[in-house]
Coordinates of N, CA and C in Angstrom, one line a residue:
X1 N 101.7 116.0 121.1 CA 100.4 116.7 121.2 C 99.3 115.6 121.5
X2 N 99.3 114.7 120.6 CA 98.6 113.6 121.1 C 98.0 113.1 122.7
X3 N 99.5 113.0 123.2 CA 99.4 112.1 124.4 C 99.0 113.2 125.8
X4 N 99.4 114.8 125.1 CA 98.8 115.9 126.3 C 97.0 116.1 126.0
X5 N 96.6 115.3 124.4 CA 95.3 115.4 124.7 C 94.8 114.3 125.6
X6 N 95.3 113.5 125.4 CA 94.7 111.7 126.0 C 94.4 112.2 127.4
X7 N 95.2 113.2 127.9 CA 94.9 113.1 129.5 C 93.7 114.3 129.6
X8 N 92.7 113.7 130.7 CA 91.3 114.6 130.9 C 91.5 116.0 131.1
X9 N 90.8 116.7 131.1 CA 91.4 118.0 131.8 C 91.2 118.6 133.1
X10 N 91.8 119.0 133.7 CA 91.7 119.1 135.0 C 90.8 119.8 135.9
X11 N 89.9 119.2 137.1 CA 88.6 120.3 137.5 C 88.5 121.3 137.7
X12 N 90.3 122.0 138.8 CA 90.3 123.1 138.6 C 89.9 124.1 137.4
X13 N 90.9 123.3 136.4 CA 90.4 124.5 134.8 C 89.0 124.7 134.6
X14 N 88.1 123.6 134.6 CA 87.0 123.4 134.4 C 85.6 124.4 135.4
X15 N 86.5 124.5 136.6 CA 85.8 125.2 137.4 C 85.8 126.6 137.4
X16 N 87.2 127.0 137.0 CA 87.9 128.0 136.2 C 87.0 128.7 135.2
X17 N 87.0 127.6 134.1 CA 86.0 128.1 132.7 C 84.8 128.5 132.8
X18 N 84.1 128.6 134.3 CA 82.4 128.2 134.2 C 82.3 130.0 135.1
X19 N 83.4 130.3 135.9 CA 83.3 131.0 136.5 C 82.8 132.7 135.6
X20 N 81.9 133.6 135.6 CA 81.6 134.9 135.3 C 82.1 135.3 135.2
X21 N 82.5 136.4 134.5 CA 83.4 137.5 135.0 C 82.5 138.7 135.2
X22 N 82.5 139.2 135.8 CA 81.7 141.2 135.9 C 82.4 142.3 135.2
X23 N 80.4 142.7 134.6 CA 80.8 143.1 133.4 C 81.7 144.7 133.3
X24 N 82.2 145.1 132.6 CA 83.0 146.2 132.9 C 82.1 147.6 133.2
X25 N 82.6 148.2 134.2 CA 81.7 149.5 134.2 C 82.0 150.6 134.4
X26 N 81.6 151.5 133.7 CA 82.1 152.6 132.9 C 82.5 153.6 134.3
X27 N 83.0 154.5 135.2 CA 83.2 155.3 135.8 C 82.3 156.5 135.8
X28 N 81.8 157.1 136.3 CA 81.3 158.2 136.6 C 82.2 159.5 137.1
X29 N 82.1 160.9 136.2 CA 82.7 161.9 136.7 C 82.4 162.5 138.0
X30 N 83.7 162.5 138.7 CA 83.7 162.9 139.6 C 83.2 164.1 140.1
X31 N 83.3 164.9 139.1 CA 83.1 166.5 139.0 C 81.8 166.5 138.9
X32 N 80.8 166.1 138.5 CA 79.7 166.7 137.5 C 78.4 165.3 138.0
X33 N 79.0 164.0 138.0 CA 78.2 162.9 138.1 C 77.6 162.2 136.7
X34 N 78.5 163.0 135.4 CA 78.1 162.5 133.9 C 78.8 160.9 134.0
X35 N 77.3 160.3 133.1 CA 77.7 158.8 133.4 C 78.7 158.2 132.1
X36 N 79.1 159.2 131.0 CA 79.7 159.0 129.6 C 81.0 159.5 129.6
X37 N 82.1 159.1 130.5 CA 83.0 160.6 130.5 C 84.0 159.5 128.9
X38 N 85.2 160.0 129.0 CA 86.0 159.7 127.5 C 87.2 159.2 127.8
X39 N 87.2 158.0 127.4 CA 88.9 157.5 128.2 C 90.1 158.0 127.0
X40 N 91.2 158.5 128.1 CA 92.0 159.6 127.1 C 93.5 158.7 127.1
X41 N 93.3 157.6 127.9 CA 94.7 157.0 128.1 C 94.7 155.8 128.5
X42 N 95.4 154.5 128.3 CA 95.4 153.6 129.5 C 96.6 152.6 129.7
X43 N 97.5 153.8 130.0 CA 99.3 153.6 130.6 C 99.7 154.4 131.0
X44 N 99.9 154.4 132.5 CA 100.1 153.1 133.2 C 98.9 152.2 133.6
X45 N 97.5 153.7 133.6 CA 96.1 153.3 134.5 C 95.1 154.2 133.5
X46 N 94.1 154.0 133.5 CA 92.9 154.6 132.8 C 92.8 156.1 133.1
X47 N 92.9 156.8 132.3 CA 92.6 158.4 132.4 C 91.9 158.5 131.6
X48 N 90.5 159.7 132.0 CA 89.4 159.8 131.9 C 89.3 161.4 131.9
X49 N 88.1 161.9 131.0 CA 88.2 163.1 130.9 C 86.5 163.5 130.7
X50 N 85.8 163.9 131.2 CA 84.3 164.5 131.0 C 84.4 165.7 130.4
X51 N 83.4 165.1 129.2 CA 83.0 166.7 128.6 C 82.3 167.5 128.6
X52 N 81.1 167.2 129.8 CA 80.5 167.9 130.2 C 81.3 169.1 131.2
X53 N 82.1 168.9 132.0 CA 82.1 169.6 133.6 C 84.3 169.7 132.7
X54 N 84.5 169.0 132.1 CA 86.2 169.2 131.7 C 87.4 168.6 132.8
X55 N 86.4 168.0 133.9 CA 87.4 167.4 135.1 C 88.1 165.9 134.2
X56 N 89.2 165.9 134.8 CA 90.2 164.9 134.2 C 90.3 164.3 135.6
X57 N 90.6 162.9 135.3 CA 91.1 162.0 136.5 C 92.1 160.7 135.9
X58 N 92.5 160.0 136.9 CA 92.7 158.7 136.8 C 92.3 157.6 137.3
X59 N 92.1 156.2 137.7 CA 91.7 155.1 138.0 C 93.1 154.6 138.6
X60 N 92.8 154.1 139.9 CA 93.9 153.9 140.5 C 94.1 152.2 139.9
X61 N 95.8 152.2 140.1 CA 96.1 151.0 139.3 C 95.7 149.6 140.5
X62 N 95.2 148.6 140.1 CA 94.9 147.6 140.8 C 96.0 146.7 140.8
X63 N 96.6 146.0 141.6 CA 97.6 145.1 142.3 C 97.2 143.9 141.3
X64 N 98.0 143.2 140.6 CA 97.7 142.0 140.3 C 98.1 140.8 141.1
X65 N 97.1 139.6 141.4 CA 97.5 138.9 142.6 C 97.8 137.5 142.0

């Protein structure tokens, strides 16, 4: 453990660490345009349900790269 601290850490990582991420944002019902709908599931993908208008959806699943 020692000797994997001795070595610097790499700029990659470093450039890695500093990078933002964006922040999460909530979906909007498709049905109705309510900005609060209710997440009812999230497997395999996010399923979503408004309680205003009662439309159900899902979030299509994103490719990991």
């Amino acid at each position: 453990a020692r000797a994997l601290l001795a070595h610097p850490i790499p700029p990659d990582i470093i450039e890695e660490s500093k990078a933002k991420e964006p922040e999460y944002q909530l979906p909007v019902c498709p049905g109705c345009g309510c900005p609060d709908p209710i997440l009812k599931s999230v497997d395999p993908a996010n399923c979503w349900k408004c309680e205003v208008c009662g439309k159900e959806w899902t979030e299509a699943v994103q490719e990991s790269v």
